[in-house]
């Protein structure tokens, strides 16, 4: 059983690192929005398009960020006894972490928790290389891909460290994306277990 999160209210940001079941989790949250709400969990409406908050990635790194965080805070304040979830495959990113350090409202910090699933770096880089090559987005040898993108994509400590500069480290839950270490071998089941559901 996964360690449950320390609070069932406030804001939970899922830093949906790619290749860790994020799309499946987001699809589940979207499809079960009403049932989750009955259990005290709300899939945040502010900035969500369909199943994720991907569209907020760029605005939350810009001067629009204070306005968006104000809207998010208002949604949370309107239902203070509910746990509000944000999820994006783009949030596990150094630029986003730096924007959080710049723009995240102080009054929300003590009410915010973060969850991220990480897969072993070599497996993650191999999966990303295959996907980007298949989609025609890169035309590099594996060696050149590692040289050009390896540190940027897989320096987990640097990215998490940047989030830790904004939040108490105890508010950040890191889960290993490895089937044998997930509840029922599944990201959705593991995430629900973290929520105590």
Tab-separated table of C-alpha atoms in Angstrom:
chain	number	residue	atom	x	y	z
A	1	UNK	CA	0.000	0.000	0.000
A	2	UNK	CA	1.288	3.464	-0.890
A	3	UNK	CA	1.724	6.076	1.821
A	4	UNK	CA	-1.425	8.199	1.882
A	5	UNK	CA	-1.115	11.910	1.272
A	6	UNK	CA	-1.008	14.045	4.378
A	7	UNK	CA	-4.208	15.971	3.664
A	8	UNK	CA	-7.488	15.433	1.890
A	9	UNK	CA	-8.048	19.109	1.134
A	10	UNK	CA	-6.310	21.962	-0.652
A	11	UNK	CA	-4.453	21.517	-3.947
A	12	UNK	CA	-2.683	18.460	-5.321
A	13	UNK	CA	-0.518	19.017	-8.402
A	14	UNK	CA	0.259	15.895	-10.413
A	15	UNK	CA	3.507	16.492	-12.288
A	16	UNK	CA	2.653	13.994	-14.995
A	17	UNK	CA	6.037	12.989	-16.272
A	18	UNK	CA	5.761	11.404	-19.712
A	19	UNK	CA	5.695	7.615	-20.088
A	20	UNK	CA	4.348	7.031	-16.569
A	21	UNK	CA	0.651	6.424	-17.221
A	22	UNK	CA	-0.333	10.104	-16.954
A	23	UNK	CA	-2.807	10.051	-19.848
A	24	UNK	CA	-4.559	6.997	-18.396
A	25	UNK	CA	-4.774	8.689	-15.009
A	26	UNK	CA	-6.125	11.900	-16.510
A	27	UNK	CA	-8.670	9.965	-18.538
A	28	UNK	CA	-9.834	8.205	-15.375
A	29	UNK	CA	-10.138	11.472	-13.438
A	30	UNK	CA	-12.138	13.020	-16.264
A	31	UNK	CA	-14.431	10.008	-16.763
A	32	UNK	CA	-15.119	9.671	-13.028
A	33	UNK	CA	-15.356	13.344	-12.149
A	34	UNK	CA	-18.805	13.118	-10.523
A	35	UNK	CA	-18.007	9.983	-8.498
A	36	UNK	CA	-14.731	11.503	-7.304
A	37	UNK	CA	-16.494	14.707	-6.295
A	38	UNK	CA	-18.820	12.619	-4.123
A	39	UNK	CA	-15.682	11.284	-2.424
A	40	UNK	CA	-14.324	14.800	-1.769
A	41	UNK	CA	-11.973	15.012	-4.739
A	42	UNK	CA	-12.395	17.645	-7.454
A	43	UNK	CA	-10.636	17.616	-10.831
A	44	UNK	CA	-9.873	21.333	-11.032
A	45	UNK	CA	-11.913	23.072	-13.726
A	46	UNK	CA	-9.749	26.190	-14.028
A	47	UNK	CA	-7.498	25.832	-17.058
A	48	UNK	CA	-8.551	22.276	-17.842
A	49	UNK	CA	-9.246	21.294	-21.403
A	50	UNK	CA	-10.735	17.828	-21.716
A	51	UNK	CA	-8.573	15.544	-19.539
A	52	UNK	CA	-5.593	17.676	-18.488
A	53	UNK	CA	-4.232	21.079	-17.575
A	54	UNK	CA	-1.646	21.033	-20.395
A	55	UNK	CA	-2.908	24.343	-21.776
A	56	UNK	CA	-1.723	26.065	-18.568
A	57	UNK	CA	1.927	25.128	-19.108
A	58	UNK	CA	2.817	28.233	-21.122
A	59	UNK	CA	0.526	30.777	-19.373
A	60	UNK	CA	1.760	29.732	-15.921
A	61	UNK	CA	5.290	30.576	-17.082
A	62	UNK	CA	4.257	34.090	-18.153
A	63	UNK	CA	2.930	37.315	-16.686
A	64	UNK	CA	-0.539	35.723	-16.913
A	65	UNK	CA	0.409	33.401	-14.049
A	66	UNK	CA	-0.766	35.593	-11.108
A	67	UNK	CA	-4.233	35.919	-12.659
A	68	UNK	CA	-4.499	32.173	-13.296
A	69	UNK	CA	-3.324	31.275	-9.796
A	70	UNK	CA	-5.874	33.755	-8.434
A	71	UNK	CA	-8.616	31.922	-10.356
A	72	UNK	CA	-7.342	28.577	-9.068
A	73	UNK	CA	-7.269	29.930	-5.498
A	74	UNK	CA	-10.862	31.145	-5.890
A	75	UNK	CA	-12.007	27.701	-7.048
A	76	UNK	CA	-10.247	26.082	-4.077
A	77	UNK	CA	-11.673	28.644	-1.613
A	78	UNK	CA	-15.187	27.996	-2.926
A	79	UNK	CA	-14.876	24.360	-1.779
A	80	UNK	CA	-12.297	24.372	1.057
A	81	UNK	CA	-13.099	20.871	2.322
A	82	UNK	CA	-12.325	19.245	-1.025
A	83	UNK	CA	-9.014	18.067	-2.481
A	84	UNK	CA	-8.559	19.806	-5.834
A	85	UNK	CA	-6.402	18.066	-8.471
A	86	UNK	CA	-4.345	19.541	-11.313
A	87	UNK	CA	-2.568	17.264	-13.780
A	88	UNK	CA	-0.371	17.862	-16.798
A	89	UNK	CA	2.265	15.842	-18.631
A	90	UNK	CA	4.138	19.100	-19.124
A	91	UNK	CA	4.483	20.135	-15.474
A	92	UNK	CA	7.547	17.988	-14.670
A	93	UNK	CA	9.861	20.511	-16.254
A	94	UNK	CA	12.626	22.816	-15.039
A	95	UNK	CA	11.051	25.894	-16.649
A	96	UNK	CA	7.729	25.165	-14.974
A	97	UNK	CA	9.480	24.636	-11.631
A	98	UNK	CA	11.224	28.007	-12.047
A	99	UNK	CA	7.901	29.662	-12.872
A	100	UNK	CA	6.384	28.139	-9.730
A	101	UNK	CA	9.213	29.710	-7.722
A	102	UNK	CA	8.427	33.086	-9.307
A	103	UNK	CA	4.635	33.169	-9.487
A	104	UNK	CA	3.107	30.650	-7.068
A	105	UNK	CA	1.000	32.464	-4.427
A	106	UNK	CA	2.322	32.219	-0.873
A	107	UNK	CA	-1.134	31.705	0.613
A	108	UNK	CA	-1.512	28.463	-1.371
A	109	UNK	CA	1.864	26.942	-0.473
A	110	UNK	CA	0.833	25.408	2.833
A	111	UNK	CA	-2.269	23.914	1.166
A	112	UNK	CA	-0.415	22.338	-1.772
A	113	UNK	CA	1.014	18.883	-2.305
A	114	UNK	CA	2.814	17.467	-5.304
A	115	UNK	CA	2.880	13.936	-6.715
A	116	UNK	CA	5.160	12.718	-9.474
A	117	UNK	CA	5.758	9.264	-10.942
A	118	UNK	CA	9.243	8.657	-12.322
A	119	UNK	CA	10.528	5.749	-14.342
A	120	UNK	CA	14.141	4.600	-14.430
A	121	UNK	CA	16.096	7.167	-16.429
A	122	UNK	CA	17.553	4.795	-19.014
A	123	UNK	CA	14.100	3.352	-19.753
A	124	UNK	CA	12.592	6.842	-19.873
A	125	UNK	CA	15.220	8.163	-22.288
A	126	UNK	CA	14.876	5.102	-24.517
A	127	UNK	CA	11.074	5.520	-24.633
A	128	UNK	CA	11.353	9.245	-25.374
A	129	UNK	CA	13.939	8.641	-28.103
A	130	UNK	CA	11.698	6.063	-29.800
A	131	UNK	CA	8.628	8.294	-29.585
A	132	UNK	CA	10.341	11.439	-30.871
A	133	UNK	CA	12.013	9.499	-33.687
A	134	UNK	CA	8.770	7.767	-34.671
A	135	UNK	CA	6.933	11.119	-34.734
A	136	UNK	CA	9.684	12.644	-36.883
A	137	UNK	CA	10.443	15.307	-34.289
A	138	UNK	CA	14.120	14.398	-34.071
A	139	UNK	CA	16.621	12.924	-36.527
A	140	UNK	CA	19.491	11.995	-34.225
A	141	UNK	CA	21.499	8.935	-33.349
A	142	UNK	CA	20.844	7.563	-29.838
A	143	UNK	CA	24.241	8.921	-28.755
A	144	UNK	CA	23.521	12.423	-30.074
A	145	UNK	CA	20.064	12.327	-28.489
A	146	UNK	CA	21.611	11.546	-25.103
A	147	UNK	CA	24.176	14.308	-25.518
A	148	UNK	CA	21.606	16.880	-26.554
A	149	UNK	CA	18.608	15.964	-24.364
A	150	UNK	CA	19.707	13.465	-21.723
A	151	UNK	CA	20.430	15.847	-18.875
A	152	UNK	CA	17.480	18.111	-19.667
A	153	UNK	CA	15.001	15.214	-19.623
A	154	UNK	CA	16.378	12.893	-16.982
A	155	UNK	CA	18.078	15.010	-14.322
A	156	UNK	CA	15.254	14.254	-11.911
A	157	UNK	CA	17.134	15.545	-8.864
A	158	UNK	CA	17.596	19.008	-10.368
A	159	UNK	CA	13.930	19.316	-11.325
A	160	UNK	CA	12.607	18.015	-7.999
A	161	UNK	CA	15.140	20.182	-6.176
A	162	UNK	CA	13.712	23.236	-7.879
A	163	UNK	CA	10.214	22.335	-6.685
A	164	UNK	CA	11.629	21.776	-3.196
A	165	UNK	CA	12.869	25.369	-3.217
A	166	UNK	CA	9.212	26.462	-3.393
A	167	UNK	CA	7.524	23.816	-1.227
A	168	UNK	CA	8.358	21.899	1.910
A	169	UNK	CA	10.016	18.653	0.735
A	170	UNK	CA	7.487	16.709	2.837
A	171	UNK	CA	4.759	18.026	0.517
A	172	UNK	CA	6.348	16.250	-2.461
A	173	UNK	CA	5.585	12.573	-3.047
A	174	UNK	CA	7.783	10.727	-5.544
A	175	UNK	CA	6.563	7.342	-6.724
A	176	UNK	CA	8.594	4.894	-8.789
A	177	UNK	CA	6.903	3.978	-12.060
A	178	UNK	CA	7.656	0.297	-11.987
A	179	UNK	CA	4.764	-2.126	-12.224
A	180	UNK	CA	5.983	-4.285	-9.343
A	181	UNK	CA	6.072	-1.238	-7.039
A	182	UNK	CA	2.676	0.242	-7.937
A	183	UNK	CA	-0.563	-0.769	-6.245
A	184	UNK	CA	-2.078	-3.435	-8.518
A	185	UNK	CA	0.751	-2.671	-10.962
A	186	UNK	CA	-1.158	0.367	-12.194
A	187	UNK	CA	-0.735	4.148	-11.957
A	188	UNK	CA	-4.475	4.797	-11.540
A	189	UNK	CA	-4.828	2.276	-8.700
A	190	UNK	CA	-1.657	3.576	-7.069
A	191	UNK	CA	-2.824	7.205	-7.299
A	192	UNK	CA	-6.244	6.355	-5.847
A	193	UNK	CA	-4.496	4.527	-3.021
A	194	UNK	CA	-2.466	7.679	-2.321
A	195	UNK	CA	-5.783	9.528	-2.030
A	196	UNK	CA	-7.097	6.900	0.369
A	197	UNK	CA	-9.754	5.772	-2.116
